[in-house]
Short mmCIF file of C-alpha atoms in Angstrom, two decimals:
data_model
loop_
_atom_site.label_atom_id
_atom_site.label_comp_id
_atom_site.label_asym_id
_atom_site.label_seq_id
_atom_site.Cartn_x
_atom_site.Cartn_y
_atom_site.Cartn_z
CA MET A 1 -17.88 -61.53 46.37
CA ALA A 2 -20.89 -59.24 46.61
CA GLU A 3 -24.16 -60.47 45.18
CA ILE A 4 -26.08 -58.36 42.69
CA THR A 5 -29.79 -58.34 43.27
CA VAL A 6 -32.22 -57.47 40.56
CA ASN A 7 -35.54 -55.93 41.44
CA PRO A 8 -38.17 -57.56 39.20
CA ASN A 9 -40.53 -54.65 39.81
CA ALA A 10 -38.06 -52.07 38.57
CA ALA A 11 -39.23 -50.19 35.50
CA VAL A 12 -37.46 -51.15 32.31
CA PRO A 13 -36.54 -48.11 30.24
CA ALA A 14 -38.49 -48.02 26.98
CA MET A 15 -36.50 -48.42 23.79
CA GLU A 16 -36.28 -45.18 21.93
CA GLU A 17 -37.65 -45.14 18.42
CA VAL A 18 -34.80 -45.06 15.96
CA PRO A 19 -35.07 -41.91 13.87
CA GLY A 20 -34.90 -42.10 10.09
CA PRO A 21 -35.44 -39.71 7.18
CA TRP A 22 -38.66 -41.37 6.00
CA ARG A 23 -40.03 -41.66 9.54
CA ASP A 24 -39.25 -38.00 10.18
CA ALA A 25 -40.88 -37.11 6.87
CA TRP A 26 -44.03 -39.02 7.82
CA ARG A 27 -44.20 -37.18 11.16
CA ALA A 28 -43.82 -33.83 9.41
CA PHE A 29 -46.38 -34.85 6.79
CA ARG A 30 -49.00 -35.64 9.44
CA LYS A 31 -48.56 -32.15 10.86
CA ASN A 32 -49.22 -30.58 7.45
CA LYS A 33 -53.00 -30.17 7.43
CA THR A 34 -53.33 -29.25 3.75
CA ALA A 35 -51.33 -32.31 2.71
CA VAL A 36 -53.48 -34.56 4.90
CA ILE A 37 -56.62 -33.05 3.35
CA GLY A 38 -55.20 -33.67 -0.12
CA LEU A 39 -54.37 -37.27 0.72
CA SER A 40 -57.86 -37.77 2.17
CA ILE A 41 -59.46 -36.49 -1.04
CA ILE A 42 -57.30 -38.81 -3.15
CA ILE A 43 -58.05 -41.83 -0.95
CA LEU A 44 -61.77 -41.02 -1.19
CA PHE A 45 -61.70 -40.98 -5.00
CA ILE A 46 -59.57 -44.14 -5.12
CA ILE A 47 -62.13 -45.93 -2.93
CA ILE A 48 -64.94 -44.61 -5.13
CA ALA A 49 -63.15 -45.90 -8.22
CA LEU A 50 -62.59 -49.33 -6.68
CA ILE A 51 -66.12 -49.89 -5.40
CA ALA A 52 -67.99 -48.11 -8.20
CA PRO A 53 -69.65 -51.34 -9.46
CA LEU A 54 -70.89 -52.05 -5.94
CA ILE A 55 -72.43 -48.68 -5.16
CA ALA A 56 -73.56 -47.53 -8.60
CA PRO A 57 -77.37 -47.72 -8.75
CA PHE A 58 -77.49 -48.13 -12.55
CA ASP A 59 -75.43 -49.32 -15.48
CA TYR A 60 -73.40 -46.38 -16.79
CA LYS A 61 -74.39 -47.32 -20.37
CA GLU A 62 -78.10 -47.72 -19.64
CA GLN A 63 -80.23 -45.22 -21.56
CA GLN A 64 -83.73 -44.17 -20.51
CA LEU A 65 -84.83 -41.61 -23.08
CA MET A 66 -88.03 -40.98 -21.17
CA ASP A 67 -85.90 -39.69 -18.25
CA ARG A 68 -83.51 -37.50 -20.23
CA LEU A 69 -82.26 -34.32 -18.52
CA LYS A 70 -84.04 -35.08 -15.27
CA ALA A 71 -83.05 -32.86 -12.33
CA PRO A 72 -81.35 -34.43 -9.28
CA SER A 73 -83.81 -36.48 -7.24
CA SER A 74 -83.98 -39.40 -4.82
CA THR A 75 -83.82 -41.78 -7.80
CA HIS A 76 -81.08 -40.00 -9.73
CA TRP A 77 -78.92 -38.20 -7.17
CA PHE A 78 -76.99 -36.20 -9.78
CA GLY A 79 -79.80 -36.12 -12.35
CA THR A 80 -79.59 -37.60 -15.84
CA ASP A 81 -77.90 -36.58 -19.08
CA ASP A 82 -79.36 -36.00 -22.53
CA LEU A 83 -79.69 -39.77 -23.11
CA GLY A 84 -81.32 -40.48 -19.77
CA ARG A 85 -78.20 -42.05 -18.24
CA ASP A 86 -77.71 -41.72 -14.51
CA LEU A 87 -75.07 -39.05 -13.88
CA PHE A 88 -74.16 -40.30 -10.41
CA THR A 89 -73.25 -43.68 -11.87
CA ARG A 90 -71.25 -42.12 -14.70
CA VAL A 91 -69.34 -39.84 -12.33
CA LEU A 92 -68.42 -42.84 -10.19
CA TYR A 93 -67.09 -44.78 -13.16
CA GLY A 94 -65.42 -41.61 -14.46
CA ALA A 95 -63.20 -41.64 -11.38
CA ARG A 96 -61.81 -44.97 -12.57
CA ILE A 97 -60.88 -43.59 -15.97
CA SER A 98 -59.37 -40.32 -14.76
CA LEU A 99 -57.27 -41.94 -12.04
CA TRP A 100 -56.19 -44.72 -14.40
CA VAL A 101 -55.00 -42.21 -17.01
CA GLY A 102 -53.39 -40.00 -14.37
CA PHE A 103 -51.44 -42.75 -12.62
CA PHE A 104 -50.28 -44.73 -15.63
CA SER A 105 -49.39 -41.78 -17.82
CA VAL A 106 -47.23 -40.40 -15.01
CA ILE A 107 -45.64 -43.80 -14.44
CA GLY A 108 -44.71 -43.93 -18.12
CA SER A 109 -43.35 -40.39 -18.06
CA VAL A 110 -41.38 -41.02 -14.86
CA VAL A 111 -39.81 -44.26 -16.09
CA ALA A 112 -38.81 -42.88 -19.50
CA GLY A 113 -37.81 -39.44 -18.20
CA THR A 114 -35.78 -40.85 -15.31
CA ALA A 115 -33.90 -43.27 -17.57
CA LEU A 116 -33.06 -40.56 -20.10
CA GLY A 117 -32.21 -38.02 -17.40
CA ILE A 118 -29.82 -40.42 -15.64
CA LEU A 119 -28.09 -41.27 -18.91
CA ALA A 120 -27.72 -37.61 -19.86
CA GLY A 121 -26.57 -36.46 -16.43
CA TYR A 122 -24.22 -39.32 -15.59
CA PHE A 123 -22.49 -40.00 -18.90
CA GLY A 124 -22.68 -36.48 -20.34
CA LYS A 125 -20.93 -35.61 -23.63
CA TRP A 126 -22.76 -36.87 -26.72
CA ALA A 127 -25.44 -38.69 -24.70
CA ASP A 128 -26.28 -35.48 -22.85
CA MET A 129 -26.29 -33.49 -26.08
CA LEU A 130 -28.67 -35.85 -27.91
CA ILE A 131 -31.07 -36.34 -25.01
CA SER A 132 -31.11 -32.64 -24.12
CA ARG A 133 -31.91 -31.71 -27.74
CA LEU A 134 -34.76 -34.24 -27.69
CA PHE A 135 -36.13 -32.61 -24.56
CA ASP A 136 -35.80 -29.16 -26.16
CA ILE A 137 -37.77 -30.28 -29.20
CA LEU A 138 -40.60 -31.70 -27.08
CA LEU A 139 -40.66 -28.59 -24.89
CA ALA A 140 -40.81 -26.31 -27.94
CA PHE A 141 -44.48 -27.25 -28.39
CA PRO A 142 -47.29 -26.44 -25.96
CA SER A 143 -48.02 -29.71 -24.18
CA ILE A 144 -51.72 -29.86 -25.04
CA LEU A 145 -51.06 -29.10 -28.74
CA LEU A 146 -48.40 -31.80 -28.90
CA ALA A 147 -50.77 -34.25 -27.19
CA ILE A 148 -53.49 -33.39 -29.73
CA ALA A 149 -51.06 -33.97 -32.59
CA ILE A 150 -49.99 -37.36 -31.23
CA VAL A 151 -53.58 -38.49 -30.71
CA ALA A 152 -54.49 -37.25 -34.19
CA ILE A 153 -51.73 -39.47 -35.62
CA LEU A 154 -52.50 -42.53 -33.50
CA GLY A 155 -56.27 -42.13 -33.59
CA PRO A 156 -58.79 -40.95 -30.96
CA SER A 157 -59.00 -43.35 -28.01
CA LEU A 158 -58.43 -43.37 -24.28
CA GLN A 159 -55.30 -45.52 -24.61
CA ASN A 160 -53.75 -43.23 -27.22
CA ALA A 161 -54.59 -40.24 -25.05
CA LEU A 162 -52.66 -41.92 -22.22
CA TYR A 163 -49.67 -42.46 -24.53
CA SER A 164 -49.71 -38.85 -25.70
CA ILE A 165 -49.90 -37.47 -22.15
CA ALA A 166 -47.00 -39.70 -21.10
CA ILE A 167 -44.86 -38.60 -24.05
CA VAL A 168 -45.37 -34.86 -23.67
CA ASN A 169 -44.43 -34.98 -19.96
CA ILE A 170 -41.20 -36.97 -20.37
CA PRO A 171 -38.98 -33.83 -20.58
CA THR A 172 -40.33 -32.54 -17.25
CA TYR A 173 -38.97 -35.54 -15.36
CA GLY A 174 -35.94 -35.99 -17.61
CA ARG A 175 -34.59 -32.50 -17.01
CA LEU A 176 -35.35 -32.72 -13.30
CA VAL A 177 -33.41 -35.99 -12.94
CA ARG A 178 -30.61 -34.78 -15.21
CA ALA A 179 -30.00 -31.74 -13.00
CA LYS A 180 -30.09 -33.90 -9.86
CA VAL A 181 -27.61 -36.41 -11.31
CA PHE A 182 -25.23 -33.61 -12.27
CA SER A 183 -25.15 -32.51 -8.64
CA LEU A 184 -24.72 -36.07 -7.33
CA LYS A 185 -22.12 -37.62 -9.61
CA ASN A 186 -19.28 -35.50 -8.20
CA GLU A 187 -20.06 -36.33 -4.58
CA GLU A 188 -17.35 -38.07 -2.57
CA TYR A 189 -19.27 -41.32 -2.11
CA ILE A 190 -19.72 -41.63 -5.89
CA THR A 191 -16.00 -40.98 -6.43
CA SER A 192 -15.19 -43.59 -3.77
CA ALA A 193 -17.49 -46.12 -5.45
CA LYS A 194 -15.69 -45.60 -8.74
CA ALA A 195 -12.31 -45.87 -7.02
CA ILE A 196 -13.08 -49.33 -5.62
CA GLY A 197 -14.13 -50.56 -9.06
CA MET A 198 -17.92 -50.45 -8.75
CA LYS A 199 -19.55 -50.68 -12.16
CA ASN A 200 -21.58 -47.80 -13.57
CA MET A 201 -24.89 -49.66 -13.54
CA ARG A 202 -24.50 -50.56 -9.89
CA ILE A 203 -23.63 -46.96 -9.03
CA LEU A 204 -26.69 -45.74 -10.90
CA PHE A 205 -29.12 -48.13 -9.20
CA SER A 206 -27.49 -48.21 -5.75
CA HIS A 207 -26.54 -44.56 -5.28
CA ILE A 208 -27.73 -42.17 -7.99
CA LEU A 209 -31.34 -43.33 -8.38
CA PRO A 210 -32.22 -43.65 -4.64
CA ASN A 211 -30.88 -40.17 -3.98
CA SER A 212 -32.91 -38.74 -6.87
CA LEU A 213 -36.27 -40.08 -5.70
CA THR A 214 -37.37 -37.07 -3.64
CA PRO A 215 -37.90 -34.59 -6.52
CA ILE A 216 -39.37 -37.38 -8.66
CA ILE A 217 -41.99 -38.22 -6.01
CA VAL A 218 -42.99 -34.58 -5.58
CA GLN A 219 -43.15 -33.82 -9.30
CA GLY A 220 -44.92 -37.10 -10.01
CA THR A 221 -47.67 -36.30 -7.52
CA LEU A 222 -48.21 -32.88 -9.07
CA GLY A 223 -47.93 -34.46 -12.51
CA ILE A 224 -50.93 -36.72 -11.88
CA ALA A 225 -53.09 -33.62 -11.44
CA THR A 226 -51.76 -32.22 -14.72
CA ALA A 227 -52.36 -35.53 -16.50
CA ILE A 228 -55.98 -35.65 -15.29
CA ILE A 229 -56.58 -32.14 -16.66
CA GLU A 230 -54.93 -33.02 -19.97
CA ALA A 231 -57.00 -36.21 -20.25
CA ALA A 232 -60.15 -34.18 -19.58
CA ALA A 233 -59.09 -31.64 -22.23
CA LEU A 234 -58.53 -34.38 -24.82
CA GLY A 235 -61.85 -35.96 -23.88
CA PHE A 236 -63.57 -32.58 -24.20
CA LEU A 237 -62.18 -32.28 -27.74
CA GLY A 238 -63.35 -35.79 -28.60
CA LEU A 239 -59.80 -37.18 -28.81
CA GLY A 240 -59.80 -39.14 -25.56
CA ALA A 241 -62.36 -41.63 -24.28
CA GLN A 242 -65.00 -42.53 -26.84
CA PRO A 243 -68.72 -43.11 -26.21
CA PRO A 244 -70.13 -44.64 -24.12
CA GLU A 245 -67.11 -44.44 -21.75
CA PRO A 246 -67.98 -42.07 -18.85
CA GLU A 247 -64.86 -39.90 -18.91
CA TRP A 248 -65.34 -36.58 -17.09
CA GLY A 249 -63.98 -34.38 -19.88
CA LYS A 250 -66.15 -36.13 -22.46
CA MET A 251 -69.16 -35.71 -20.17
CA LEU A 252 -68.50 -31.95 -20.07
CA SER A 253 -68.23 -31.84 -23.84
CA ASP A 254 -71.50 -33.72 -24.34
CA SER A 255 -73.32 -31.47 -21.88
CA ARG A 256 -72.06 -28.02 -22.86
CA GLN A 257 -75.15 -27.31 -24.98
CA PHE A 258 -77.37 -27.98 -21.95
CA ILE A 259 -75.63 -25.63 -19.50
CA GLN A 260 -78.64 -23.35 -19.12
CA LYS A 261 -81.34 -26.01 -19.40
CA ALA A 262 -79.66 -28.69 -17.26
CA PRO A 263 -76.65 -27.21 -15.41
CA TRP A 264 -76.23 -30.33 -13.26
CA THR A 265 -74.92 -32.21 -16.31
CA VAL A 266 -71.87 -29.93 -16.22
CA VAL A 267 -71.56 -29.16 -12.52
CA PHE A 268 -70.98 -32.67 -11.17
CA PRO A 269 -68.30 -33.81 -13.66
CA GLY A 270 -66.61 -30.42 -13.36
CA VAL A 271 -66.58 -30.51 -9.56
CA SER A 272 -65.18 -34.07 -9.69
CA ILE A 273 -62.28 -32.91 -11.86
CA MET A 274 -61.69 -29.92 -9.60
CA LEU A 275 -61.65 -31.94 -6.38
CA THR A 276 -59.36 -34.65 -7.76
CA VAL A 277 -56.86 -32.14 -9.13
CA LEU A 278 -57.04 -30.16 -5.88
CA GLY A 279 -56.28 -33.28 -3.88
CA PHE A 280 -53.15 -34.10 -5.87
CA ASN A 281 -51.97 -30.48 -5.80
CA LEU A 282 -52.38 -30.26 -2.03
CA LEU A 283 -50.59 -33.57 -1.58
CA GLY A 284 -47.77 -32.55 -3.91
CA ASP A 285 -47.26 -29.23 -2.12
CA GLY A 286 -47.22 -31.05 1.21
CA LEU A 287 -44.66 -33.58 0.01
CA ARG A 288 -42.49 -30.77 -1.30
CA ASP A 289 -42.59 -29.02 2.07
CA VAL A 290 -41.73 -32.27 3.87
CA LEU A 291 -39.11 -33.77 1.56
CA ASP A 292 -37.30 -30.66 0.31
CA PRO A 293 -34.59 -29.67 2.85
CA ARG A 294 -34.76 -26.08 1.66
CA MET A 295 -38.37 -25.84 2.83
CA LYS A 296 -37.57 -26.92 6.39
CA ASN A 297 -37.00 -24.48 9.20
#
Protein backbone atom coordinates (compact mmCIF):
# COMPACT_ATOMS: atom_id res chain seq x y z
CA MET A 1 0.00 0.00 0.00
CA ALA A 2 1.54 3.27 -1.13
CA GLU A 3 2.31 5.86 1.50
CA ILE A 4 1.03 9.41 1.14
CA THR A 5 3.53 12.04 2.10
CA VAL A 6 2.51 15.50 3.06
CA ASN A 7 4.86 18.39 2.46
CA PRO A 8 4.65 20.67 5.52
CA ASN A 9 6.07 23.54 3.50
CA ALA A 10 3.35 23.36 0.87
CA ALA A 11 1.21 26.47 0.66
CA VAL A 12 -2.27 26.06 2.06
CA PRO A 13 -4.88 27.65 -0.19
CA ALA A 14 -6.52 30.64 1.50
CA MET A 15 -10.19 30.32 2.34
CA GLU A 16 -12.28 32.45 0.06
CA GLU A 17 -14.43 35.06 1.70
CA VAL A 18 -18.04 33.98 1.57
CA PRO A 19 -20.02 36.55 -0.39
CA GLY A 20 -23.22 37.99 1.05
CA PRO A 21 -25.65 40.78 0.14
CA TRP A 22 -24.64 43.03 3.04
CA ARG A 23 -20.93 42.40 2.50
CA ASP A 24 -21.30 43.19 -1.20
CA ALA A 25 -23.27 46.31 -0.30
CA TRP A 26 -20.50 47.46 2.06
CA ARG A 27 -17.89 46.96 -0.68
CA ALA A 28 -19.98 48.96 -3.13
CA PHE A 29 -20.61 51.63 -0.50
CA ARG A 30 -16.89 52.13 0.11
CA LYS A 31 -16.41 52.76 -3.60
CA ASN A 32 -19.07 55.49 -3.57
CA LYS A 33 -17.07 58.61 -2.72
CA THR A 34 -20.05 60.90 -2.13
CA ALA A 35 -21.61 58.42 0.28
CA VAL A 36 -18.33 58.09 2.18
CA ILE A 37 -18.09 61.89 2.40
CA GLY A 38 -21.66 62.04 3.71
CA LEU A 39 -20.95 59.38 6.32
CA SER A 40 -17.78 61.21 7.37
CA ILE A 41 -19.72 64.44 7.88
CA ILE A 42 -22.35 62.64 9.97
CA ILE A 43 -19.73 60.88 12.10
CA LEU A 44 -18.00 64.23 12.66
CA PHE A 45 -21.19 65.86 13.94
CA ILE A 46 -22.05 62.84 16.08
CA ILE A 47 -18.60 63.03 17.70
CA ILE A 48 -19.06 66.77 18.22
CA ALA A 49 -22.43 66.16 19.86
CA LEU A 50 -21.02 63.48 22.16
CA ILE A 51 -17.95 65.40 23.34
CA ALA A 52 -19.48 68.89 23.34
CA PRO A 53 -19.20 69.25 27.16
CA LEU A 54 -15.51 68.34 26.96
CA ILE A 55 -14.46 70.72 24.21
CA ALA A 56 -16.83 73.63 24.76
CA PRO A 57 -14.85 76.56 26.20
CA PHE A 58 -17.87 78.14 27.93
CA ASP A 59 -21.27 77.29 29.34
CA TYR A 60 -23.85 77.63 26.56
CA LYS A 61 -26.14 79.55 28.96
CA GLU A 62 -23.46 81.91 30.25
CA GLN A 63 -24.20 85.55 29.40
CA GLN A 64 -21.56 88.27 29.23
CA LEU A 65 -23.42 91.42 28.22
CA MET A 66 -20.17 93.34 28.03
CA ASP A 67 -19.09 91.00 25.20
CA ARG A 68 -22.32 91.02 23.20
CA LEU A 69 -21.99 90.76 19.39
CA LYS A 70 -18.24 90.36 19.50
CA ALA A 71 -16.64 89.31 16.20
CA PRO A 72 -14.83 85.94 15.96
CA SER A 73 -11.53 86.01 17.85
CA SER A 74 -9.07 83.74 19.62
CA THR A 75 -11.30 83.84 22.71
CA HIS A 76 -14.64 83.39 20.94
CA TRP A 77 -13.94 81.41 17.77
CA PHE A 78 -17.41 81.98 16.30
CA GLY A 79 -18.01 85.32 18.03
CA THR A 80 -20.81 86.02 20.49
CA ASP A 81 -24.55 86.60 20.18
CA ASP A 82 -26.69 89.51 21.35
CA LEU A 83 -26.49 88.30 24.97
CA GLY A 84 -22.75 87.77 24.95
CA ARG A 85 -22.98 83.97 24.80
CA ASP A 86 -20.21 82.09 23.05
CA LEU A 87 -21.48 80.99 19.63
CA PHE A 88 -18.94 78.20 19.23
CA THR A 89 -20.21 76.59 22.42
CA ARG A 90 -23.84 77.00 21.40
CA VAL A 91 -23.23 75.53 17.94
CA LEU A 92 -21.57 72.50 19.55
CA TYR A 93 -24.50 71.90 21.86
CA GLY A 94 -26.90 72.61 18.99
CA ALA A 95 -25.57 69.53 17.23
CA ARG A 96 -26.88 67.46 20.13
CA ILE A 97 -30.38 68.87 19.81
CA SER A 98 -30.63 68.66 16.02
CA LEU A 99 -29.31 65.10 15.83
CA TRP A 100 -31.50 64.03 18.75
CA VAL A 101 -34.63 65.40 17.07
CA GLY A 102 -33.62 64.01 13.69
CA PHE A 103 -32.88 60.48 14.87
CA PHE A 104 -35.74 59.99 17.30
CA SER A 105 -38.43 61.62 15.18
CA VAL A 106 -37.46 59.34 12.28
CA ILE A 107 -37.42 56.30 14.57
CA GLY A 108 -40.95 57.15 15.68
CA SER A 109 -42.10 57.69 12.10
CA VAL A 110 -40.46 54.47 10.91
CA VAL A 111 -41.92 52.32 13.69
CA ALA A 112 -45.46 53.67 13.34
CA GLY A 113 -45.37 53.90 9.54
CA THR A 114 -43.91 50.41 9.12
CA ALA A 115 -46.49 48.85 11.44
CA LEU A 116 -49.40 50.55 9.67
CA GLY A 117 -47.95 49.86 6.22
CA ILE A 118 -47.50 46.15 6.95
CA LEU A 119 -51.04 45.85 8.29
CA ALA A 120 -52.50 47.66 5.28
CA GLY A 121 -50.45 45.78 2.70
CA TYR A 122 -50.66 42.29 4.16
CA PHE A 123 -54.26 42.10 5.37
CA GLY A 124 -55.80 44.49 2.83
CA LYS A 125 -59.59 44.98 2.66
CA TRP A 126 -60.98 47.18 5.43
CA ALA A 127 -57.61 47.53 7.19
CA ASP A 128 -56.04 48.83 3.99
CA MET A 129 -58.97 51.17 3.37
CA LEU A 130 -58.87 52.74 6.86
CA ILE A 131 -55.10 53.09 7.03
CA SER A 132 -54.82 54.43 3.48
CA ARG A 133 -57.49 57.06 4.18
CA LEU A 134 -55.57 58.08 7.31
CA PHE A 135 -52.44 58.51 5.21
CA ASP A 136 -54.39 60.53 2.63
CA ILE A 137 -55.69 62.89 5.32
CA LEU A 138 -52.20 63.50 6.73
CA LEU A 139 -50.76 64.00 3.25
CA ALA A 140 -53.49 66.49 2.35
CA PHE A 141 -51.74 69.10 4.52
CA PRO A 142 -48.29 70.57 3.85
CA SER A 143 -46.00 68.86 6.34
CA ILE A 144 -44.67 72.04 7.96
CA LEU A 145 -48.19 73.50 8.38
CA LEU A 146 -49.43 70.28 9.96
CA ALA A 147 -46.40 70.24 12.27
CA ILE A 148 -47.12 73.85 13.27
CA ALA A 149 -50.75 72.97 14.01
CA ILE A 150 -49.76 70.00 16.17
CA VAL A 151 -47.22 72.03 18.14
CA ALA A 152 -49.77 74.83 18.55
CA ILE A 153 -52.17 72.31 20.12
CA LEU A 154 -49.60 70.58 22.33
CA GLY A 155 -47.66 73.72 23.21
CA PRO A 156 -44.26 75.04 22.06
CA SER A 157 -41.40 72.82 23.20
CA LEU A 158 -38.62 70.73 21.73
CA GLN A 159 -40.32 67.48 22.74
CA ASN A 160 -43.63 68.47 21.14
CA ALA A 161 -41.76 69.52 18.02
CA LEU A 162 -40.26 66.02 17.89
CA TYR A 163 -43.73 64.48 18.21
CA SER A 164 -45.14 66.67 15.46
CA ILE A 165 -42.29 65.88 13.06
CA ALA A 166 -42.71 62.16 13.73
CA ILE A 167 -46.47 62.31 13.11
CA VAL A 168 -46.36 64.24 9.84
CA ASN A 169 -43.79 61.83 8.36
CA ILE A 170 -45.64 58.61 9.21
CA PRO A 171 -47.43 58.41 5.81
CA THR A 172 -44.11 58.58 3.94
CA TYR A 173 -42.90 55.32 5.49
CA GLY A 174 -46.36 53.77 5.70
CA ARG A 175 -47.05 54.06 1.99
CA LEU A 176 -43.54 52.91 1.12
CA VAL A 177 -43.88 49.75 3.25
CA ARG A 178 -47.44 49.14 2.09
CA ALA A 179 -46.34 49.08 -1.56
CA LYS A 180 -43.42 46.78 -0.73
CA VAL A 181 -45.65 44.36 1.19
CA PHE A 182 -48.11 44.22 -1.70
CA SER A 183 -45.29 43.07 -3.96
CA LEU A 184 -43.98 40.53 -1.43
CA LYS A 185 -47.08 38.81 -0.09
CA ASN A 186 -47.74 36.96 -3.36
CA GLU A 187 -44.22 35.60 -3.66
CA GLU A 188 -43.81 31.83 -3.69
CA TYR A 189 -41.97 31.62 -0.38
CA ILE A 190 -44.81 33.49 1.36
CA THR A 191 -47.37 31.15 -0.21
CA SER A 192 -45.27 28.16 0.90
CA ALA A 193 -45.08 29.53 4.44
CA LYS A 194 -48.85 29.82 4.56
CA ALA A 195 -49.24 26.32 3.11
CA ILE A 196 -47.21 24.73 5.92
CA GLY A 197 -49.32 26.49 8.54
CA MET A 198 -47.01 29.33 9.55
CA LYS A 199 -48.91 31.99 11.47
CA ASN A 200 -49.33 35.49 10.08
CA MET A 201 -47.26 37.19 12.77
CA ARG A 202 -44.33 34.88 12.16
CA ILE A 203 -44.58 35.46 8.40
CA LEU A 204 -44.61 39.21 8.97
CA PHE A 205 -41.56 39.25 11.26
CA SER A 206 -39.59 36.44 9.60
CA HIS A 207 -40.18 37.16 5.92
CA ILE A 208 -42.08 40.36 5.14
CA LEU A 209 -40.29 42.80 7.45
CA PRO A 210 -36.67 41.69 6.71
CA ASN A 211 -37.30 41.95 2.98
CA SER A 212 -38.78 45.44 3.39
CA LEU A 213 -35.79 46.92 5.23
CA THR A 214 -33.88 48.24 2.22
CA PRO A 215 -36.29 51.05 1.22
CA ILE A 216 -36.90 51.85 4.89
CA ILE A 217 -33.17 52.33 5.54
CA VAL A 218 -32.73 54.57 2.50
CA GLN A 219 -35.82 56.68 3.19
CA GLY A 220 -35.02 56.86 6.90
CA THR A 221 -31.55 58.26 6.20
CA LEU A 222 -32.98 60.92 3.90
CA GLY A 223 -35.78 61.50 6.41
CA ILE A 224 -33.32 62.51 9.14
CA ALA A 225 -32.18 65.40 6.95
CA THR A 226 -35.80 66.45 6.44
CA ALA A 227 -36.52 66.18 10.17
CA ILE A 228 -33.53 68.40 11.01
CA ILE A 229 -34.78 71.07 8.60
CA GLU A 230 -38.31 70.85 10.00
CA ALA A 231 -37.00 71.12 13.56
CA ALA A 232 -34.99 74.18 12.55
CA ALA A 233 -38.09 75.69 10.91
CA LEU A 234 -40.18 75.15 14.04
CA GLY A 235 -37.38 76.58 16.17
CA PHE A 236 -37.14 79.59 13.86
CA LEU A 237 -40.87 80.21 14.38
CA GLY A 238 -40.48 79.89 18.16
CA LEU A 239 -42.42 76.61 18.31
CA GLY A 240 -39.47 74.28 18.90
CA ALA A 241 -36.69 74.56 21.46
CA GLN A 242 -37.25 77.31 24.00
CA PRO A 243 -34.62 79.65 25.48
CA PRO A 244 -31.92 79.12 26.55
CA GLU A 245 -31.64 75.84 24.58
CA PRO A 246 -29.08 76.32 21.75
CA GLU A 247 -31.11 74.92 18.86
CA TRP A 248 -29.77 76.01 15.45
CA GLY A 249 -33.11 77.19 14.06
CA LYS A 250 -33.83 79.20 17.20
CA MET A 251 -30.35 80.72 16.99
CA LEU A 252 -31.11 81.88 13.44
CA SER A 253 -34.39 83.38 14.58
CA ASP A 254 -32.77 85.27 17.45
CA SER A 255 -30.03 86.62 15.19
CA ARG A 256 -31.98 87.65 12.10
CA GLN A 257 -32.14 91.30 13.21
CA PHE A 258 -28.33 91.38 13.44
CA ILE A 259 -27.56 90.02 9.96
CA GLN A 260 -25.89 93.23 8.78
CA LYS A 261 -24.31 94.22 12.09
CA ALA A 262 -23.11 90.76 13.17
CA PRO A 263 -23.41 88.29 10.25
CA TRP A 264 -21.46 85.60 12.11
CA THR A 265 -24.46 85.07 14.41
CA VAL A 266 -26.35 83.72 11.39
CA VAL A 267 -23.55 82.19 9.32
CA PHE A 268 -22.30 79.55 11.75
CA PRO A 269 -25.68 78.05 12.77
CA GLY A 270 -26.80 78.16 9.13
CA VAL A 271 -23.65 76.43 7.88
CA SER A 272 -24.07 73.78 10.61
CA ILE A 273 -27.60 73.02 9.42
CA MET A 274 -26.44 72.93 5.80
CA LEU A 275 -23.53 70.56 6.44
CA THR A 276 -25.58 68.16 8.58
CA VAL A 277 -28.40 67.98 6.05
CA LEU A 278 -25.88 67.59 3.22
CA GLY A 279 -24.22 64.70 5.03
CA PHE A 280 -27.48 62.78 5.44
CA ASN A 281 -28.54 63.49 1.86
CA LEU A 282 -25.22 62.24 0.47
CA LEU A 283 -25.40 59.15 2.66
CA GLY A 284 -29.00 58.46 1.67
CA ASP A 285 -28.23 58.80 -2.04
CA GLY A 286 -25.26 56.47 -1.62
CA LEU A 287 -27.33 53.87 0.21
CA ARG A 288 -29.97 54.04 -2.50
CA ASP A 289 -27.34 53.43 -5.19
CA VAL A 290 -25.91 50.50 -3.24
CA LEU A 291 -29.05 48.80 -1.95
CA ASP A 292 -31.48 49.37 -4.83
CA PRO A 293 -30.99 46.61 -7.46
CA ARG A 294 -32.35 48.90 -10.14
CA MET A 295 -29.44 51.29 -9.61
CA LYS A 296 -26.79 48.62 -10.16
CA ASN A 297 -25.09 48.05 -13.48
